[in-house]
Short mmCIF file of C-alpha atoms in Angstrom, two decimals:
data_model
loop_
_atom_site.label_atom_id
_atom_site.label_comp_id
_atom_site.label_asym_id
_atom_site.label_seq_id
_atom_site.Cartn_x
_atom_site.Cartn_y
_atom_site.Cartn_z
CA MET A 677 20.38 7.20 17.39
CA ASN A 678 21.38 5.67 14.14
CA GLN A 679 20.73 8.75 12.12
CA GLN A 680 23.41 10.48 14.13
CA ARG A 681 25.82 8.48 12.10
CA HIS A 682 25.33 11.25 9.62
CA HIS A 683 26.80 14.64 10.33
CA PRO A 684 24.02 16.57 12.13
CA ALA A 685 23.55 19.00 9.26
CA ASP A 686 23.36 16.08 6.84
CA ALA A 687 20.96 14.25 9.12
CA GLU A 688 18.47 17.10 8.86
CA LEU A 689 18.70 17.17 5.12
CA PHE A 690 18.32 13.39 4.94
CA ALA A 691 15.21 13.69 7.12
CA HIS A 692 13.73 16.10 4.58
CA LEU A 693 14.68 13.74 1.79
CA ARG A 694 13.04 10.80 3.55
CA ARG A 695 9.81 12.73 3.97
CA MET A 696 9.90 13.81 0.37
CA TRP A 697 10.32 10.30 -1.00
CA GLN A 698 7.76 8.85 1.36
CA GLN A 699 5.22 11.39 0.15
CA ALA A 700 6.17 11.23 -3.46
CA ASP A 701 6.50 7.51 -3.94
CA PRO A 702 4.69 5.75 -1.10
CA MET A 703 4.44 2.01 -0.98
CA PRO A 704 1.09 0.45 -1.97
CA ASP A 705 -1.15 0.55 1.12
CA ASP A 706 -1.82 -3.17 1.07
CA LEU A 707 1.81 -4.26 0.73
CA PRO A 708 2.30 -5.08 4.43
CA ASP A 709 -0.88 -7.18 4.36
CA ARG A 710 0.34 -9.13 1.38
CA VAL A 711 3.71 -9.65 3.00
CA LEU A 712 2.03 -10.93 6.16
CA PHE A 713 -0.11 -13.32 4.15
CA ALA A 714 3.02 -14.75 2.58
CA LEU A 715 4.78 -15.01 5.93
CA ASP A 716 1.78 -16.76 7.48
CA LEU A 717 2.10 -19.47 4.90
CA GLU A 718 5.81 -19.72 5.33
CA GLN A 719 5.32 -20.21 9.04
CA LEU A 720 2.83 -23.01 8.57
CA ASP A 721 6.01 -24.99 8.58
CA MET A 722 4.65 -27.88 6.59
CA ASP A 723 4.29 -29.12 3.09
CA PHE A 724 1.37 -27.82 1.14
CA GLU A 725 0.10 -27.92 -2.37
CA LEU A 726 -0.22 -24.46 -3.83
CA LEU A 727 -3.17 -24.24 -6.17
CA ARG A 728 -3.06 -22.11 -9.29
CA LEU A 729 -5.52 -19.37 -10.07
CA VAL A 730 -7.11 -20.67 -13.26
CA SER A 731 -9.68 -18.05 -13.99
CA THR A 732 -11.54 -15.17 -12.54
CA HIS A 733 -14.41 -13.51 -14.31
CA GLU A 734 -17.92 -12.24 -14.10
CA ALA A 735 -20.41 -15.00 -13.70
CA ASP A 736 -22.26 -16.11 -16.79
CA LEU A 737 -25.11 -13.67 -17.14
CA SER A 738 -27.25 -16.18 -18.96
CA VAL A 739 -27.91 -17.52 -15.50
CA ARG A 740 -29.94 -14.56 -14.40
CA SER A 741 -29.31 -13.54 -10.88
CA ALA A 742 -30.62 -10.83 -8.61
CA MET A 743 -27.10 -10.29 -7.38
CA THR A 744 -25.59 -7.08 -8.57
CA ASP A 745 -22.06 -8.32 -8.55
CA VAL A 746 -21.20 -11.98 -8.95
CA HIS A 747 -17.79 -13.36 -9.79
CA THR A 748 -16.46 -16.82 -10.23
CA ILE A 749 -12.90 -17.71 -9.35
CA THR A 750 -11.37 -21.09 -10.08
CA PHE A 751 -8.28 -22.58 -8.48
CA SER A 752 -6.74 -25.81 -9.58
CA GLY A 753 -3.94 -28.22 -8.72
CA PRO A 754 -2.97 -31.74 -9.76
CA SER A 755 -5.45 -33.36 -7.42
CA ILE A 756 -8.20 -30.83 -6.80
CA THR A 757 -10.21 -28.01 -8.36
CA VAL A 758 -12.05 -25.37 -6.35
CA MET A 759 -14.60 -23.05 -7.85
CA LEU A 760 -15.81 -20.03 -5.91
CA ARG A 761 -18.86 -18.00 -6.64
CA VAL A 762 -18.47 -14.67 -4.89
CA SER A 763 -21.43 -12.40 -4.38
CA GLU A 764 -21.99 -9.09 -2.69
CA VAL A 765 -24.14 -9.25 0.44
CA GLY A 766 -23.83 -5.66 1.60
CA VAL A 767 -21.42 -2.81 1.30
CA GLY A 768 -17.96 -4.29 1.51
CA ARG A 769 -19.31 -7.73 2.48
CA ARG A 770 -19.04 -10.93 0.48
CA ARG A 771 -20.54 -14.39 0.43
CA ILE A 772 -18.72 -17.35 -1.06
CA ASP A 773 -20.47 -20.43 -2.43
CA ALA A 774 -17.90 -23.00 -3.41
CA TRP A 775 -17.55 -26.43 -4.94
CA LEU A 776 -14.68 -28.87 -4.86
CA ALA A 777 -13.89 -31.61 -7.30
CA PRO A 778 -13.32 -34.28 -6.41
CA SER A 779 -15.17 -33.95 -3.17
CA SER A 780 -13.21 -34.87 -0.08
CA PRO A 781 -13.52 -34.19 3.62
CA LEU A 782 -11.69 -30.95 4.24
CA VAL A 783 -11.81 -28.02 6.59
CA VAL A 784 -11.58 -24.75 4.73
CA THR A 785 -9.96 -21.83 6.48
CA VAL A 786 -10.71 -18.56 4.75
CA HIS A 787 -8.15 -15.88 5.59
CA HIS A 788 -9.68 -12.47 4.99
CA ALA A 789 -9.33 -8.86 6.02
CA GLY A 790 -11.21 -9.50 9.24
CA GLY A 791 -9.22 -12.54 10.36
CA SER A 792 -10.11 -16.08 9.42
CA THR A 793 -13.21 -18.23 9.21
CA ASP A 794 -13.38 -22.04 9.26
CA VAL A 795 -16.05 -23.99 7.43
CA ASP A 796 -16.51 -27.68 6.63
CA VAL A 797 -16.89 -29.13 3.18
CA ASP A 798 -20.05 -31.23 2.95
CA GLU A 799 -20.22 -34.68 1.38
CA ARG A 800 -21.15 -33.24 -2.00
CA GLY A 801 -18.05 -31.07 -2.03
CA ARG A 802 -19.80 -27.82 -1.26
CA PHE A 803 -19.04 -25.15 1.29
CA VAL A 804 -20.44 -21.73 2.06
CA VAL A 805 -18.90 -18.75 3.78
CA GLY A 806 -21.84 -16.51 4.52
CA ASP A 807 -20.52 -13.05 5.25
CA ILE A 808 -16.90 -11.92 5.22
CA PRO A 809 -15.28 -8.58 4.49
CA ALA A 810 -14.31 -7.79 0.92
CA GLY A 811 -10.61 -7.59 0.23
CA MET A 812 -7.67 -9.91 0.03
CA THR A 813 -8.61 -13.48 0.63
CA ARG A 814 -6.81 -16.79 0.68
CA LEU A 815 -8.11 -20.29 1.28
CA VAL A 816 -6.34 -23.09 3.12
CA LEU A 817 -8.01 -26.49 2.68
CA THR A 818 -6.91 -29.05 5.22
CA PRO A 819 -7.73 -32.77 4.88
CA VAL A 820 -9.72 -33.94 7.91
CA HIS A 821 -8.96 -37.62 8.16
CA ASP A 822 -5.37 -37.85 7.05
CA PRO A 823 -3.05 -35.85 9.25
CA GLN A 824 -0.16 -36.67 6.95
CA ALA A 825 -1.81 -35.14 3.93
CA ALA A 826 -0.61 -31.72 2.87
CA PRO A 827 -3.16 -28.91 2.87
CA PHE A 828 -4.09 -27.09 -0.32
CA ILE A 829 -3.44 -23.39 -0.37
CA THR A 830 -4.71 -20.86 -2.87
CA PRO A 831 -2.98 -17.69 -3.98
CA THR A 832 -4.32 -14.50 -2.48
CA VAL A 833 -7.13 -12.94 -4.48
CA GLU A 834 -9.13 -9.78 -4.12
CA ILE A 835 -12.84 -10.45 -3.68
CA MET B 1192 -3.73 -5.62 13.47
CA GLY B 1193 -5.65 -2.92 15.24
CA ALA B 1194 -2.81 -1.94 17.50
CA SER B 1195 -1.36 1.39 16.61
CA THR B 1196 1.45 0.79 14.23
CA PRO B 1197 4.37 3.15 14.23
CA ARG B 1198 4.87 4.82 10.91
CA PRO B 1199 8.23 5.84 9.69
CA SER B 1200 8.53 9.36 10.83
CA ASP B 1201 11.06 11.95 11.57
CA ALA B 1202 8.82 13.80 13.97
CA VAL B 1203 10.49 14.50 17.28
CA GLY B 1204 9.78 11.75 19.76
CA ALA B 1205 8.19 9.40 17.26
CA ALA B 1206 9.43 5.84 17.21
CA THR B 1207 11.54 5.28 14.15
CA PRO B 1208 11.56 2.04 12.19
CA TRP B 1209 15.10 1.61 13.48
CA ASP B 1210 13.96 1.40 17.11
CA THR B 1211 10.81 -0.53 16.39
CA ALA B 1212 12.54 -3.13 14.27
CA SER B 1213 14.95 -4.33 16.94
CA ARG B 1214 12.31 -4.51 19.63
CA CYS B 1215 9.81 -6.40 17.46
CA PHE B 1216 12.36 -8.78 16.06
CA ARG B 1217 13.48 -9.75 19.56
CA ALA B 1218 9.87 -10.25 20.67
CA TRP B 1219 9.11 -12.36 17.62
CA LYS B 1220 12.10 -14.61 18.22
CA ASP B 1221 10.87 -15.00 21.80
CA GLY B 1222 7.63 -16.39 20.42
CA ASP B 1223 5.39 -13.33 20.13
CA ARG B 1224 3.82 -13.81 16.72
CA ALA B 1225 2.03 -10.46 16.79
CA ALA B 1226 5.41 -8.75 16.92
CA LEU B 1227 6.08 -9.90 13.38
CA ASP B 1228 2.99 -8.01 12.27
CA GLU B 1229 4.30 -4.83 13.83
CA LEU B 1230 7.76 -5.39 12.42
CA VAL B 1231 6.43 -5.81 8.90
CA ARG B 1232 4.22 -2.73 9.13
CA ALA B 1233 7.03 -0.57 10.50
CA VAL B 1234 9.79 -1.63 8.15
CA THR B 1235 8.07 -2.36 4.84
CA PRO B 1236 7.78 1.36 3.98
CA VAL B 1237 11.54 1.68 4.43
CA LEU B 1238 12.26 -1.38 2.31
CA TRP B 1239 9.97 -0.01 -0.36
CA GLN B 1240 12.03 3.18 -0.59
CA VAL B 1241 15.30 1.32 -0.68
CA VAL B 1242 14.10 -1.05 -3.39
CA ARG B 1243 12.51 1.66 -5.51
CA SER B 1244 15.79 3.54 -5.62
CA TYR B 1245 16.91 0.79 -8.00
CA GLU B 1246 14.37 2.06 -10.49
CA LEU B 1247 12.32 -1.10 -10.41
CA ASP B 1248 8.74 -0.88 -11.54
CA ARG B 1249 6.19 -1.12 -8.74
CA THR B 1250 5.29 -4.77 -9.26
CA SER B 1251 8.89 -5.91 -9.25
CA ALA B 1252 9.57 -3.75 -6.21
CA GLU B 1253 6.70 -5.45 -4.36
CA ASP B 1254 8.13 -8.86 -5.22
CA VAL B 1255 11.54 -7.85 -3.96
CA VAL B 1256 10.08 -6.59 -0.68
CA GLN B 1257 8.17 -9.83 -0.25
CA THR B 1258 11.24 -11.94 -1.02
CA THR B 1259 13.21 -9.96 1.52
CA TRP B 1260 10.75 -10.79 4.28
CA LEU B 1261 10.60 -14.45 3.34
CA THR B 1262 14.37 -14.55 3.49
CA LEU B 1263 14.28 -13.13 7.00
CA ILE B 1264 11.84 -15.80 8.15
CA ARG B 1265 13.88 -18.56 6.59
CA LYS B 1266 17.22 -17.33 7.81
CA SER B 1267 16.37 -15.51 10.99
CA GLU B 1268 19.10 -17.35 12.86
CA GLN B 1269 21.63 -15.55 10.66
CA VAL B 1270 20.68 -12.28 12.29
CA ARG B 1271 22.72 -12.66 15.44
CA ASP B 1272 22.27 -9.16 16.77
CA ASP B 1273 18.68 -7.96 17.19
CA GLN B 1274 19.90 -4.39 16.84
CA ALA B 1275 21.10 -5.23 13.37
CA VAL B 1276 17.86 -6.58 11.96
CA LEU B 1277 16.93 -3.46 10.01
CA ARG B 1278 20.40 -3.29 8.57
CA TRP B 1279 20.16 -6.96 7.60
CA LEU B 1280 16.78 -6.36 5.97
CA THR B 1281 17.87 -3.31 3.99
CA ILE B 1282 21.03 -5.01 2.77
CA THR B 1283 19.06 -8.09 1.73
CA ALA B 1284 16.52 -5.89 -0.04
CA ARG B 1285 19.22 -3.98 -1.87
CA ARG B 1286 21.01 -7.11 -3.03
CA GLU B 1287 17.76 -8.58 -4.30
CA ALA B 1288 16.70 -5.29 -5.92
CA TRP B 1289 20.06 -5.04 -7.61
CA ARG B 1290 19.85 -8.63 -8.83
CA VAL B 1291 16.38 -8.07 -10.28
CA ALA B 1292 17.37 -4.73 -11.80
CA GLN B 1293 20.36 -6.37 -13.49
CA ALA B 1294 18.18 -9.16 -14.81
CA MET B 1295 15.70 -6.67 -16.22
CA GLY B 1296 18.30 -4.40 -17.72
CA ARG B 1297 17.12 -1.74 -15.27
CA ALA B 1298 14.67 -0.21 -17.64
CA ASP B 1299 11.93 1.62 -15.93
CA PRO B 1300 11.58 5.39 -15.83
CA THR B 1301 10.33 5.17 -12.28
CA GLU B 1302 10.86 8.47 -10.80
CA GLU B 1303 9.88 11.54 -12.62
CA SER B 1304 6.39 10.97 -13.88
CA VAL B 1305 5.16 8.97 -10.92
CA ILE B 1306 6.62 11.21 -8.30
CA GLU B 1307 5.39 14.46 -9.76
CA THR B 1308 1.83 13.31 -9.93
CA SER B 1309 1.74 11.71 -6.51
CA LEU B 1310 2.88 14.67 -4.48
CA PRO B 1311 -0.21 15.97 -2.65
CA THR B 1312 -2.11 18.70 -4.38
CA SER B 1313 -3.23 22.02 -3.00
CA ARG B 1314 -6.55 20.47 -2.02
CA SER B 1315 -4.77 18.77 0.85
CA PRO B 1316 -5.07 20.10 4.42
CA GLU B 1317 -3.01 23.18 5.13
CA ALA B 1318 -0.22 21.55 7.09
CA GLU B 1319 0.14 19.03 4.35
CA VAL B 1320 0.29 21.75 1.73
CA VAL B 1321 3.16 23.42 3.54
CA GLU B 1322 4.89 20.11 3.84
CA SER B 1323 4.16 19.10 0.30
CA ASP B 1324 5.38 22.45 -0.96
CA THR B 1325 8.65 21.76 0.82
CA ALA B 1326 8.76 18.29 -0.68
CA ARG B 1327 7.91 19.58 -4.12
CA ARG B 1328 10.72 22.13 -4.08
CA LEU B 1329 13.14 19.60 -2.69
CA TRP B 1330 12.14 17.17 -5.40
CA SER B 1331 12.75 19.77 -8.10
CA HIS B 1332 16.32 20.07 -6.83
CA VAL B 1333 16.83 16.34 -6.41
CA ARG B 1334 15.51 15.73 -9.89
CA ALA B 1335 18.16 18.03 -11.29
CA LEU B 1336 20.90 15.81 -9.87
CA ASP B 1337 22.27 12.99 -11.96
CA ALA B 1338 20.74 9.53 -11.60
CA ARG B 1339 23.66 8.20 -9.60
CA CYS B 1340 23.31 10.98 -7.04
CA ARG B 1341 19.58 10.44 -6.76
CA HIS B 1342 20.04 6.75 -6.23
CA LEU B 1343 22.85 7.12 -3.72
CA LEU B 1344 21.03 9.75 -1.67
CA ARG B 1345 17.85 7.70 -1.59
CA VAL B 1346 19.65 4.55 -0.50
CA VAL B 1347 21.64 6.39 2.13
CA ALA B 1348 18.63 8.33 3.43
CA PHE B 1349 16.81 5.12 4.28
CA GLN B 1350 19.77 3.26 5.64
CA ASP B 1351 20.49 3.41 9.34
CA ARG B 1352 24.19 3.24 8.81
CA PRO B 1353 25.30 3.49 5.23
CA ASP B 1354 27.13 0.34 4.37
CA TYR B 1355 29.58 1.34 1.69
CA ALA B 1356 30.63 -2.16 0.73
CA THR B 1357 27.21 -3.22 -0.54
CA VAL B 1358 26.40 0.26 -1.77
CA ALA B 1359 29.55 0.04 -3.87
CA THR B 1360 28.58 -3.32 -5.34
CA THR B 1361 25.02 -2.44 -6.12
CA LEU B 1362 25.89 0.98 -7.49
CA ASN B 1363 28.74 -0.45 -9.49
CA MET B 1364 31.18 2.04 -8.01
CA PRO B 1365 34.51 1.53 -6.30
CA MET B 1366 33.99 1.51 -2.56
CA GLY B 1367 36.49 4.32 -2.03
CA SER B 1368 34.43 6.67 -4.14
CA ILE B 1369 31.13 6.27 -2.30
CA GLY B 1370 31.99 8.70 0.50
CA PRO B 1371 33.28 11.41 -1.83
CA THR B 1372 30.34 10.90 -4.21
CA ARG B 1373 27.89 11.22 -1.36
CA SER B 1374 29.57 14.47 -0.28
CA ARG B 1375 29.58 15.77 -3.83
CA CYS B 1376 25.89 14.97 -4.27
CA LEU B 1377 24.94 16.63 -1.00
CA ALA B 1378 27.00 19.69 -1.88
CA LYS B 1379 25.30 19.96 -5.27
CA LEU B 1380 21.91 19.63 -3.65
CA ARG B 1381 22.74 22.25 -1.04
CA SER B 1382 23.97 24.76 -3.56
CA ARG B 1383 20.79 24.35 -5.58
CA MET B 1384 18.74 24.81 -2.43
CA ALA B 1385 20.73 27.87 -1.38
CA ALA B 1386 20.11 29.39 -4.79
CA ASP B 1387 16.42 28.85 -4.23
CA GLU B 1388 15.91 31.50 -1.59
CA GLY B 1389 13.81 30.64 1.43
CA SER B 1390 14.23 26.93 1.07
CA MET B 1391 14.84 24.69 4.04
CA ARG B 1392 18.39 24.37 5.26
#
C-alpha cells in the first residue's frame, strides 16, 4: 500500500532498484542476531556491569593438548575476571571450561545460537558448559545470594 | 527463531517489511516478546540499505542499525501510531547515519567496488542469473548517476513514504528541491535505460 505513494511507473522502477541494492549490498547475515542480543540486554531492565573483552587468543601450545582447536577468552571488570577456555567437541559444537576470580556464587547463563544454557559456578570458581553450538555467545553471570547485586554481562563473542 | 521470517520482497503477494513491521510492533507492545524477533528480522535489511546510502563503512553501518533499534526500545512510547513504526525507524536510522557520516567526514568509497563484486556470478542458479543480469545492468546505469542522485534514489526506494523534511536535512538540500531532484534523477536513469535496448521498463 505504501509503495503506491509513488507514481505507479516509479513504483515499479523503485522495486527494481530495491532488488538491485539488496542483491548488491546485502546486510551481514548475522546482523539481526546481534541486534537481538543487544535488545535482550536492554530489556533486562536492570543495572548490570558490562565486562570488557581483555584478550582472545589461541591457547598456549606449551600445554600440549589433544584438542585441535582451543582458544582462551578473558573478560574483566572492576570486581571480577572470567577466563574461558573454548574447545571444539564436534563439528560446530563447543565446550567451555571457565574460571572466575574472585570466586563467588553465581549462576551463569550462556546465550548461544541454540538458545541459552544455565550452569552454576562451583565453590572454586569454576564452571563448565559441555556442548553448545558454535557461534555468537554472551555470558550473563547473576549473583545467587544477593538479589540486589547487578549481574555481570560480557560482550558478544564468536566461539 | 525458527518461524518463517518474511524477507523484504517485492514479489507479488509477499508480505513487505511495511506490513510486517506494524503488525509485529503492535504485538510486541501487547507483550509478545517473540514479535520483536520477527520485527527485527523483517526490518533490519531495510535499515541496512537506508544507512548504507550514507556511504558509511560496513562496521559503522552496523553500529547505526543497532543504535536505531536500541532507540526504539527505549522510546517506544514515542511511536504513537503502530502503522508508523517503520517510518519512525527509517527516520531514526537516517538521522543517526547522517550524524555519524558528518562526524567521520563521510569518507568511505562504499559503493562501487563492493557492489560490483557482490552481485551474483554466472555460477548462480538460472533464475538468479536472469535477475542478477537485470540488477547488474541497472547498477551500471545507477552508477553513472551523480552521487546525490544515487543517494536520494536509494533512500527513497527504501522509504515507505518519502519524508522530504528529513531527506532535505540529511542530504543538505533545500526541501523544495527534493521533489524536482528526485524527478530529475529518475528521468536520467530512465533515459539511460531506454538507450540500453531491451532493459526493463
